[in-house]
Coordinates of C-alpha atoms and ligand atoms in Angstrom, one line a residue:
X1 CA 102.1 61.0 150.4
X2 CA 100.4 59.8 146.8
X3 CA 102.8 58.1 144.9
X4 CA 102.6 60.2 141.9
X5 CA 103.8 63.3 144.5
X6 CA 106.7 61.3 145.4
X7 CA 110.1 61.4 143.4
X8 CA 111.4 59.0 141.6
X9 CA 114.8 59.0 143.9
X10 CA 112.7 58.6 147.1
X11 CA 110.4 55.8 145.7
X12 CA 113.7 53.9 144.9
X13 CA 115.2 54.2 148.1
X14 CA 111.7 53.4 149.5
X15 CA 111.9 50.0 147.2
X16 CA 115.2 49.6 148.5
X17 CA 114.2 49.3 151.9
X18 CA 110.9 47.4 151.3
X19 CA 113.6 44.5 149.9
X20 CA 116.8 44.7 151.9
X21 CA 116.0 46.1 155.7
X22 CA 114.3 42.5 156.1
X23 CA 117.7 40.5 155.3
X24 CA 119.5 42.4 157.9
X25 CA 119.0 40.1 161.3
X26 CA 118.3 41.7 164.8
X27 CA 120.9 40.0 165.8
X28 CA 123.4 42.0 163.2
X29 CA 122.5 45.1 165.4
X30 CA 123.3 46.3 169.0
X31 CA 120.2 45.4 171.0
X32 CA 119.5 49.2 172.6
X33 CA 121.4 51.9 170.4
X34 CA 119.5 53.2 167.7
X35 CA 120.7 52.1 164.1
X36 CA 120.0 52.6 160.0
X37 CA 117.5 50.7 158.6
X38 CA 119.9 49.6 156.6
X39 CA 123.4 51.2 154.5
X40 CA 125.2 54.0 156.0
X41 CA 124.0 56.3 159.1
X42 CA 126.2 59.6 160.2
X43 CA 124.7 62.7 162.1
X44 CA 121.4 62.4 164.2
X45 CA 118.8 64.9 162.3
X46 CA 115.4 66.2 163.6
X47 CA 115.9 64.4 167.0
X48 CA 112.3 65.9 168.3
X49 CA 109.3 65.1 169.9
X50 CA 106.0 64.9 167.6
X51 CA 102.8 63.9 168.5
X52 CA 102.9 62.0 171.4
X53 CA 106.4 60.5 170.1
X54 CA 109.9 60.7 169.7
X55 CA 111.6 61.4 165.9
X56 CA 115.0 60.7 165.0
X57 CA 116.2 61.4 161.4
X58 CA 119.4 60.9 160.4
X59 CA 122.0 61.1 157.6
X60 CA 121.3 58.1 155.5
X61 CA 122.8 56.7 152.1
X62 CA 120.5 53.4 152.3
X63 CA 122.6 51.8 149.1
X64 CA 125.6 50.6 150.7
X65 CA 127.6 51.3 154.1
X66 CA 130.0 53.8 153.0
X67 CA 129.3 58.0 153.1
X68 CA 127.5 58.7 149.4
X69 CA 124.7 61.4 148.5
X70 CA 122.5 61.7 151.6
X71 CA 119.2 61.2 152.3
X72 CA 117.4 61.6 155.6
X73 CA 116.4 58.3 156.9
X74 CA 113.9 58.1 160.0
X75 CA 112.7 56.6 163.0
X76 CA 110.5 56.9 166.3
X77 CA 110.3 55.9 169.5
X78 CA 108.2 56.1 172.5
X79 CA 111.2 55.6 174.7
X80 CA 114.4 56.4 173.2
X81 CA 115.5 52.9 173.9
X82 CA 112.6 50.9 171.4
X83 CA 112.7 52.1 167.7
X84 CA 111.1 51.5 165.2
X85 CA 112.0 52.1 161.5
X86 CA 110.3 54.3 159.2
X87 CA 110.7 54.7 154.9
X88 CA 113.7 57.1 154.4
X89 CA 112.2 60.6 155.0
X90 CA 114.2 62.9 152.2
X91 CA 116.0 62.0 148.6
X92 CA 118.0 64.1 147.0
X93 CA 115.2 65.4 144.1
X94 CA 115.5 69.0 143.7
X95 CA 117.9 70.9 141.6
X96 CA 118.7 72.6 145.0
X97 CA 119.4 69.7 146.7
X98 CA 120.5 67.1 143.9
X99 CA 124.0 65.9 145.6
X100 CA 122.7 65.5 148.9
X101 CA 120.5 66.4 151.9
X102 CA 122.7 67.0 154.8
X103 CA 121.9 67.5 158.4
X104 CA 119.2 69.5 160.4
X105 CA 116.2 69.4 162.5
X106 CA 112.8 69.2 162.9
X107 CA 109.6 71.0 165.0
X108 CA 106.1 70.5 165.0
X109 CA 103.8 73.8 163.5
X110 CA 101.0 75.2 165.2
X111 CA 98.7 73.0 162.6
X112 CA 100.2 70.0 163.4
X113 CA 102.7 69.5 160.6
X114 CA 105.9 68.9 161.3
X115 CA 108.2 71.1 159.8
X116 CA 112.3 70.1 158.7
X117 CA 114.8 72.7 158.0
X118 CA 118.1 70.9 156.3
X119 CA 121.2 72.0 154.0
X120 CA 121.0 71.3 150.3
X121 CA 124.2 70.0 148.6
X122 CA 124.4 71.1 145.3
X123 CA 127.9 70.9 143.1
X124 CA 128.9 73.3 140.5
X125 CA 132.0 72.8 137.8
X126 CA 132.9 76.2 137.6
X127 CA 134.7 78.0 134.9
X128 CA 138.2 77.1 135.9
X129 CA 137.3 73.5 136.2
X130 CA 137.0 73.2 139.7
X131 CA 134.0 71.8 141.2
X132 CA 132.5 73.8 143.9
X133 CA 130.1 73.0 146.8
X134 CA 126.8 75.1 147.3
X135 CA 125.1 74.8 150.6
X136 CA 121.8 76.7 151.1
X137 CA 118.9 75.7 154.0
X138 CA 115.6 73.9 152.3
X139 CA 112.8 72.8 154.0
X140 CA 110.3 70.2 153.8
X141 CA 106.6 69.5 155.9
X142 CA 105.2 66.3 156.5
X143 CA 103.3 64.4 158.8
X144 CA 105.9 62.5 160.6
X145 CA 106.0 59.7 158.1
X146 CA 106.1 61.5 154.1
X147 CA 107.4 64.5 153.6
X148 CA 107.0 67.4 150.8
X149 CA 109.7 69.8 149.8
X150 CA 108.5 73.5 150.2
X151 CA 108.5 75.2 146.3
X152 CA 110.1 78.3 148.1
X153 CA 113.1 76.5 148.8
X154 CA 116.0 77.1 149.2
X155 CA 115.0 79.5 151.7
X156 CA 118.3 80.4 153.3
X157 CA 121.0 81.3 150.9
X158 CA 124.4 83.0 151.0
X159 CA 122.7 86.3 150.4
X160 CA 121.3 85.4 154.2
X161 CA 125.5 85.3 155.3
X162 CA 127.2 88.1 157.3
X163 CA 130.1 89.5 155.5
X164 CA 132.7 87.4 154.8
X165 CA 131.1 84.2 154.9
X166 CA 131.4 81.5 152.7
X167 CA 128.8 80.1 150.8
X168 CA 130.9 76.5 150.2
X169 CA 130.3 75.9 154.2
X170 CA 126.8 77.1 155.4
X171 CA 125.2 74.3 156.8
X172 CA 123.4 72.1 160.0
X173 CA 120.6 74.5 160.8
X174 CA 119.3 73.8 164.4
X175 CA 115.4 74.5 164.9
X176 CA 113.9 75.7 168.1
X177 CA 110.6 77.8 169.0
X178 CA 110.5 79.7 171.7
X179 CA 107.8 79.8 174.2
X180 CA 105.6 82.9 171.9
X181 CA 106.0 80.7 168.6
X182 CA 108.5 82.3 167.3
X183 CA 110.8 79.7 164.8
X184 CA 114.9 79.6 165.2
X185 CA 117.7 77.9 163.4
X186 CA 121.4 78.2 164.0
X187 CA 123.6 77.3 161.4
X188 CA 127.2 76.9 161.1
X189 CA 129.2 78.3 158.5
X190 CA 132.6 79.5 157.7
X191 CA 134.0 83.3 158.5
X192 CA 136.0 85.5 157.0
X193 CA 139.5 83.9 159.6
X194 CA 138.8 80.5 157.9
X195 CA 137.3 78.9 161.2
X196 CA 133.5 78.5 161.7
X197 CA 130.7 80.9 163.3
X198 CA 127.3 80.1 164.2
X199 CA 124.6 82.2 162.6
X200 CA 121.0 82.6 163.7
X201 CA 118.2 83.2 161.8
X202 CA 114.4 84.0 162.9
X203 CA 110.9 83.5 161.8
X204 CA 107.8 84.0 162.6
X205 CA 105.9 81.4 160.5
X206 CA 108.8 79.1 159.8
X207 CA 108.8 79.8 156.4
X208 CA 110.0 83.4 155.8
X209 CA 113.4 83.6 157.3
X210 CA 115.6 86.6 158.1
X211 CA 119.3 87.1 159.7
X212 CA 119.4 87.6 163.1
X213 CA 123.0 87.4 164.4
X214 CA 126.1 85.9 165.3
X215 CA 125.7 83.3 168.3
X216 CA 129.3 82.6 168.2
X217 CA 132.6 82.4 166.5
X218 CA 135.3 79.7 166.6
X219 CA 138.4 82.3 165.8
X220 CA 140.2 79.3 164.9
X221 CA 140.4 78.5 169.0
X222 CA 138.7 75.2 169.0
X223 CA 139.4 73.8 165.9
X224 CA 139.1 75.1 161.9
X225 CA 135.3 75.2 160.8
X226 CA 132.3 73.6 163.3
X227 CA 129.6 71.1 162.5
X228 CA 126.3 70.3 164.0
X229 CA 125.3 73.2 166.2
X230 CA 122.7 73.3 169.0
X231 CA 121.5 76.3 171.0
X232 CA 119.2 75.8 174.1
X233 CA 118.8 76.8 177.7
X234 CA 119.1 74.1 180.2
X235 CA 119.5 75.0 184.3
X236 CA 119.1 78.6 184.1
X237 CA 122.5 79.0 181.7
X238 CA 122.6 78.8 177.9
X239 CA 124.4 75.8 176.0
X240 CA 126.0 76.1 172.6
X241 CA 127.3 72.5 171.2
X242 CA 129.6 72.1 168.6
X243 CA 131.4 69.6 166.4
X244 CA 134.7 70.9 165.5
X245 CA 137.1 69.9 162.4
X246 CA 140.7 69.8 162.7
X247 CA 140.8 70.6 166.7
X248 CA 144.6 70.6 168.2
X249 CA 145.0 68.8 171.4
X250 CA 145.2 71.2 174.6
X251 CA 146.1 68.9 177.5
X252 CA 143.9 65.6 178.2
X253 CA 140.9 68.1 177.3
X254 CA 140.6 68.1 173.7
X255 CA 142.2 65.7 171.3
X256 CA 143.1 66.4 167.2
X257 CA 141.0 65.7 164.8
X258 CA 137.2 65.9 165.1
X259 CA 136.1 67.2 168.1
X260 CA 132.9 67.7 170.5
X261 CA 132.9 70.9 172.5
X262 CA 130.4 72.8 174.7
X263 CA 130.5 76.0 175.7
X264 CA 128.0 76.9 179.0
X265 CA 127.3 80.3 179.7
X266 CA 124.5 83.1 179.5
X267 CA 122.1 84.6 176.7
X268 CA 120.8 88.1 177.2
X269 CA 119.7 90.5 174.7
X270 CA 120.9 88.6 171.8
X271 CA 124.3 88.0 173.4
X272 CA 126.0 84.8 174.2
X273 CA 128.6 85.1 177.0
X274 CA 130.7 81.5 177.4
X275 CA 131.6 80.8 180.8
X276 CA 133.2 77.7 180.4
X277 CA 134.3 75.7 177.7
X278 CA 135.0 71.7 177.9
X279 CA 134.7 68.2 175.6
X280 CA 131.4 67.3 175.3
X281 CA 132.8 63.3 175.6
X282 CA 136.1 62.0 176.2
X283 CA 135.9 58.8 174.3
X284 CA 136.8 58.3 170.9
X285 CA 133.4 57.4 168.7
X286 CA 131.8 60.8 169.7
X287 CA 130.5 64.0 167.2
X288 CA 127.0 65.7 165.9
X289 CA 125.2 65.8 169.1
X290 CA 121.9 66.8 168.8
X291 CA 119.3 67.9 171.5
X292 CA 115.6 68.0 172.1
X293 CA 112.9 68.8 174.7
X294 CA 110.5 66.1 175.9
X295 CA 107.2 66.8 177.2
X296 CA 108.1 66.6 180.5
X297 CA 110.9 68.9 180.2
X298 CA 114.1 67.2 180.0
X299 CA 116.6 68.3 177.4
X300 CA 118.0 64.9 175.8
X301 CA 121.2 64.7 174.0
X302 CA 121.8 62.1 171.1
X303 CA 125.3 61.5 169.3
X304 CA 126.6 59.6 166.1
X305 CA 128.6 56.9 167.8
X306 CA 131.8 57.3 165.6
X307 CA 134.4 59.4 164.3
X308 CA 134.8 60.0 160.8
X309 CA 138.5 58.9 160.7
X310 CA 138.1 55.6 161.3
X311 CA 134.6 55.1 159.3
X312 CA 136.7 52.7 157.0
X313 CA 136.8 50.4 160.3
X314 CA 134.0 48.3 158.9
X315 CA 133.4 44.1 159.3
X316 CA 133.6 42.3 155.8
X317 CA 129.8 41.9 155.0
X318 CA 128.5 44.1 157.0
X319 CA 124.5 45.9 155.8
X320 CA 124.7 48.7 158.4
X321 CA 126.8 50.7 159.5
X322 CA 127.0 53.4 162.0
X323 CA 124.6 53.9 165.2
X324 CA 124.1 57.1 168.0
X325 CA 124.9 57.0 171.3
X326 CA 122.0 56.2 174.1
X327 CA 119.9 59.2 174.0
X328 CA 121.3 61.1 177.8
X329 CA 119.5 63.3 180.1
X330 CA 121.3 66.6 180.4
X331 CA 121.4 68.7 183.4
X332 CA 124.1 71.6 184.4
X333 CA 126.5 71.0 187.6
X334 CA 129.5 73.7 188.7
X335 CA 129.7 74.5 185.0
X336 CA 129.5 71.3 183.8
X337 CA 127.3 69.9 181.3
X338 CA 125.9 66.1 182.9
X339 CA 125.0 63.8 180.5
X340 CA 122.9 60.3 182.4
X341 CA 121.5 57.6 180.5
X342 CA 117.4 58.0 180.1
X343 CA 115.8 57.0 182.5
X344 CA 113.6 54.8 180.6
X345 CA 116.5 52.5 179.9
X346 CA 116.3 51.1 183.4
X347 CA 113.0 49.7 182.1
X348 CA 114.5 47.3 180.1
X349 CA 117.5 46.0 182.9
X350 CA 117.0 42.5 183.7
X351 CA 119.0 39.7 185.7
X352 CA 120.7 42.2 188.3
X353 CA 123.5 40.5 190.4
X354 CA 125.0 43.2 193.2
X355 CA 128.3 42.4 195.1
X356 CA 129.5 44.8 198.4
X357 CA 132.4 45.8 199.8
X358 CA 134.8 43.0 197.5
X359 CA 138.4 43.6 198.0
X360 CA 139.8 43.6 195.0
X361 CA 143.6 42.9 194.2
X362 CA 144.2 40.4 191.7
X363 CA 142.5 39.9 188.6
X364 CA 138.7 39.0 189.9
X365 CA 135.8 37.6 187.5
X366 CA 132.9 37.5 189.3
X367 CA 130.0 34.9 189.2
X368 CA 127.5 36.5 186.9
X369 CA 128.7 39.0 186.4
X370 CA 129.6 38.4 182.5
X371 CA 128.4 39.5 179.1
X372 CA 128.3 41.5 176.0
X373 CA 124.9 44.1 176.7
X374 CA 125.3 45.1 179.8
X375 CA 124.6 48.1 182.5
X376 CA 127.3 48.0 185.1
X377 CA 127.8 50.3 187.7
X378 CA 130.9 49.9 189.4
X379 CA 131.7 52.0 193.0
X380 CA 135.8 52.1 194.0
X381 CA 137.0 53.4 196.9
X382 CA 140.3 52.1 198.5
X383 CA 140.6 49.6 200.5
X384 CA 142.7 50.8 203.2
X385 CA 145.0 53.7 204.3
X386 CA 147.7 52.7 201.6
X387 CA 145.4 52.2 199.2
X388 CA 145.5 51.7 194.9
X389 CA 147.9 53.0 192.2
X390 CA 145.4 52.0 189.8
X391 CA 142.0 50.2 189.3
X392 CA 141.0 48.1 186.3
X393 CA 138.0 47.2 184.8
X394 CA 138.4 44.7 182.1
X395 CA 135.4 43.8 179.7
X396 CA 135.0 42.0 175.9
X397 CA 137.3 39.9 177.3
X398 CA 138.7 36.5 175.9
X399 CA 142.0 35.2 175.6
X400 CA 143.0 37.7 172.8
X401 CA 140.8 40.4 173.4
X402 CA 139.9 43.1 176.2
X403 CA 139.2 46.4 176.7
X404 CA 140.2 48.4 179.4
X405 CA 138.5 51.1 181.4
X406 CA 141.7 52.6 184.1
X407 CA 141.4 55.0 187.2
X408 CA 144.9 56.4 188.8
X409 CA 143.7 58.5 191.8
X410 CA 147.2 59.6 192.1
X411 CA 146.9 61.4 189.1
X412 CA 142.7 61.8 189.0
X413 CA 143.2 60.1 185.3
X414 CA 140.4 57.6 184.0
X415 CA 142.2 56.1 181.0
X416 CA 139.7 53.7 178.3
X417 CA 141.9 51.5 175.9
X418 CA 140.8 49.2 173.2
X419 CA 144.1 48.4 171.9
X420 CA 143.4 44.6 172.0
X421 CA 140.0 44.8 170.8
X422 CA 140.4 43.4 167.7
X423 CA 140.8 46.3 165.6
X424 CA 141.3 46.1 162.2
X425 CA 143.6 48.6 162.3
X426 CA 146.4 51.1 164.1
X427 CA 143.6 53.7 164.7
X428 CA 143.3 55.6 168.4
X429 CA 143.1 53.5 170.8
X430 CA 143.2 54.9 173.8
X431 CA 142.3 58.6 175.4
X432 CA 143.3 59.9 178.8
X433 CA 141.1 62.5 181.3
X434 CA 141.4 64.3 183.9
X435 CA 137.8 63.5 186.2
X436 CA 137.6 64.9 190.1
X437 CA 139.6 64.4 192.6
X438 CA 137.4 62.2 195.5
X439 CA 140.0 60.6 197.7
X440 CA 140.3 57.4 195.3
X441 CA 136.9 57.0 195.2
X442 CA 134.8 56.5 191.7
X443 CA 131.8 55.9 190.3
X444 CA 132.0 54.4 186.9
X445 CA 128.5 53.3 185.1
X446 CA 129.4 51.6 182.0
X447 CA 126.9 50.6 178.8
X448 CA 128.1 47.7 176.6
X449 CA 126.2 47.2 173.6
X450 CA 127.7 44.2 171.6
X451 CA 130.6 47.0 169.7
X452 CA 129.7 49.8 171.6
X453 CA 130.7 51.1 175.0
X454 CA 129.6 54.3 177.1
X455 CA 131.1 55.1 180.2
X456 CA 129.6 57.5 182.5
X457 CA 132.2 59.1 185.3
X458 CA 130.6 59.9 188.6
X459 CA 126.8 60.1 187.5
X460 CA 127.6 61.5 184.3
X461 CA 130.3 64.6 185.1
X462 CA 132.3 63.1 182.4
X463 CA 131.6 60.3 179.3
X464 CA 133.3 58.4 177.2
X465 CA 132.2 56.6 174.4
X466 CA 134.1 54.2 171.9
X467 CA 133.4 51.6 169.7
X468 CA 135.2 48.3 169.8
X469 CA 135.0 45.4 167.2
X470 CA 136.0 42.2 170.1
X471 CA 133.9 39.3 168.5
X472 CA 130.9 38.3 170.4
X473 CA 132.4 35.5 172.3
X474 CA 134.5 37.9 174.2
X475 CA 132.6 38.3 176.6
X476 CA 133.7 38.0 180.0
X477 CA 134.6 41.1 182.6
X478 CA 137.2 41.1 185.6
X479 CA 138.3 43.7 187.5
X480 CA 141.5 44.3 189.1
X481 CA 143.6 46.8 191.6
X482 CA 147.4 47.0 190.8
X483 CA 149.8 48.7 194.0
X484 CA 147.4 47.9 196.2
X485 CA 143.7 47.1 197.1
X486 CA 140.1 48.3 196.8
X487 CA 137.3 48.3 197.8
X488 CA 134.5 47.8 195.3
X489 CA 130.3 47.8 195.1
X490 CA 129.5 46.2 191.4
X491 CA 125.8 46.4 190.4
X492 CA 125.3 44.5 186.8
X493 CA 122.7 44.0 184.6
X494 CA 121.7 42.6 181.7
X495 CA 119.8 45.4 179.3
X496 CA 116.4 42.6 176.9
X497 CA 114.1 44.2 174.8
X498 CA 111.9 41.3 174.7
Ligands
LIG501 C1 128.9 66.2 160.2 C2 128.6 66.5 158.7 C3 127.6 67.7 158.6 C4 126.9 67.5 157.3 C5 126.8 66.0 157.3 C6 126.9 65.4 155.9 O1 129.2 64.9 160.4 O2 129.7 66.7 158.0 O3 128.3 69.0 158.7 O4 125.7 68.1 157.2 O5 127.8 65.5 158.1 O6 126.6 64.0 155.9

């Protein structure tokens, strides 16, 4: 982009960056999850391949690391593990878009542009003195590094909303082309019962837009109003993904607050049929998933690594906060959506120690087998006929601090707990679920990234992903079996990107 077409807001954050991403030391960031440039990241936008790479986008305020008027930073990869940071791609410059550019996506046009659909935030004081929130879809095109708002914008309004539908929450538009061209977007917004739906709209040229349907509506049965859809087809079913507000907890399945649901059924003749219905992670740093396609065609699933009640959980000093999850390979088993680590992450594993068949009783550390970025995969079975009431894997572990990863096969519970983590404060600490039965045998693969851990339940049938704020001299990992003994295979390694 010239610098006279670019506005003043973007050049400034542009500036910004130019001074301040430099002061903010590799070593202030986890080492393989994908993080700000600097300031404040939430939601993954525009996660998409584009010429021959990999786009991330994401809700950005690059001035400080709390939640402000967003911008759309950006980054690529050629790998999903190896990022690198681009100038923030969107400013909030247009009268439609003046308090903010929240989330959406990106796709590449038939001429090579690529093209981003996202909501614009613009708040009116209305005539009784309260100050409303406007939320219309804009788009911009660009290149994949500078971007130019399109002067038709907004081009989804809340004349484009079925009956009933409110204008104050119309938002996250998801875009897809199918096989003949054609252009997509689901949105979420908010119906007529007060809980959210999920529109679709069509194009041909992904400029003119027109109302095609309902995809789906929450009727206030998983959580109030939804966030952050995504619509695609994965192992001959059809996936919708949500972020819910203000879920109620039904059993170990979903928890209160903000929630992460997907819902795996079929798709004919403009009809979604659910079959099933689970969490989409049963950790507690988990919420805007967002998919893509690679070339190859593997449908990959990226996450903002938090929850927004415990964003005020922040290290004095800090110059970025928030990052996503490790971008996971999707696939569809009994129902289930599976979620593995890419593949090209075991590209970067180094220093493997293996042990077999270790009884484990009492509390074990294990030569080498220590560390704050790690990729551990941990087999349990039990030892003998009697068996274990419960299996423990300890890691971030010093003499104040641990967290805690628990299996009970009794009661098929895996339980994570970051109660001594070092917490600033009495947030949620720990989270409870139910995983398959096996004959108290598990397979639990565990990513540690400095703050971050992932666990993935027998190859990804279940995940659960938290952050944990243990300083970086915690780093040691035991394992233990309590009421009895195990048997245990251990595969570690450490995860370098140099
Ligand atoms: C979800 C969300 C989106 C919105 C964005 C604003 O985390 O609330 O619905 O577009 O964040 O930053």
């Amino acid at each position: 982009m010239t610098s006279e077409k670019m506005s003043e807001e973007l050049r400034r954050a542009r500036a910004y960056e130019e001074t301040y991403v430099r002061c903010v030391p590799e070593t202030e960031r986890p080492v393989f999850h994908a993080t700000a440039g600097i300031g404040w990241m939430n939601d993954p936008n525009g996660f998409s391949a584009y010429q021959g790479e990999y786009h991330l986008f994401y809700q950005y305020n690059p001035y400080s690391t709390h939640w402000d008027r967003m911008h759309w930073g950006h980054m690529k990869t050629k790998d999903f593990i190896r990022w690198e940071h681009l100038g923030a791609a969107l400013a909030p410059d247009h009268d439609f878009d003046r308090d903010g550019c929240w989330s959406g996506s990106a796709v590449e046009l038939p001429d090579g542009r690529q093209l981003l659909m996202y909501t614009g935030i613009r708040n009116e004081l209305e005539q009784d003195g309260v100050e409303r929130m406007y939320q219309t879809q804009c788009l911009a095109v660009g290149d994949g590094r500078d971007y130019e708002k399109y002067p038709g914008n907004p081009v989804l309004t809340m004349a484009d909303l079925p009956e009933g539908s409110s204008p104050h929450d119309f938002r996250d538009p998801k875009l897809w082309r199918d096989p003949e061209g054609r252009c997509f977007a689901a949105a979420v917004t908010r119906a007529e019962d007060g809980s959210g739906a999920v529109v679709l709209y069509e194009s041909e040229d992904g400029f003119a837009w027109r109302f095609s349907g309902v995809i789906d509506r929450c009727r206030n049965e998983y959580g109030k109003m939804w966030e952050c859809p995504d619509f695609f087809p994965l192992d001959g079913k059809q996936v919708l993904l949500v972020s819910p507000m203000e879920m109620q907890p039904v059993g170990l399945q979903f928890h209160a607050g903000y929630g992460a649901v997907c819902k795996i059924g079929t798709y004919e003749k403009g009809v979604f049929s659910p079959e099933t219905v689970h969490s989409m992670d049963y950790g507690l740093d988990f919420y805007a998933a967002q998919t893509m396609e690679t070339p190859d065609g593997r449908r990959i699933l990226i996450a903002w690594m938090q929850n927004w009640a415990t964003t005020s959980c922040q290290s004095p000093g800090i110059r970025c906060f928030g990052e996503m999850t490790v971008p996971r390979e999707l696939s569809i088993r009994e129902g289930c959506l599976i979620q593995t680590p890419v593949r090209e992450l075991e590209g970067y594993r180094t220093n493997p120690v293996r042990y077999q068949n270790l009884v484990v009783t009492e509390e074990l550390h294990l030569e080498g087998i220590r560390g704050r970025v790690l990729d551990l995969t941990v087999c349990v079975r039990p030892a003998w006929e009697r068996g274990y009431r419960e299996f423990q894997i300890s890691l971030a572990k010093d003499g104040e601090h641990e967290t805690a990863v628990r299996y009970r096969p009794k009661d098929s519970v895996v339980q994570i707990d970051r109660s001594r983590c070092g917490a600033p404060y009495d947030i949620v600490h720990t989270r409870s679920f139910y995983v398959r039965q096996q004959n108290g045998s598990i397979k639990l693969r565990l990513l540690m990234d400095l703050h971050s851990l992932e666990l993935f339940v027998n190859d990804g049938e279940q995940t659960a992903s938290l952050l944990l704020y243990a300083p970086e001299g915690a780093d040691r990992v035991t394992f233990q079996a309590r009421g009895g003994a195990a048997l245990m295979d251990v595969a570690k390694y450490d995860i370098a990107l140099s």
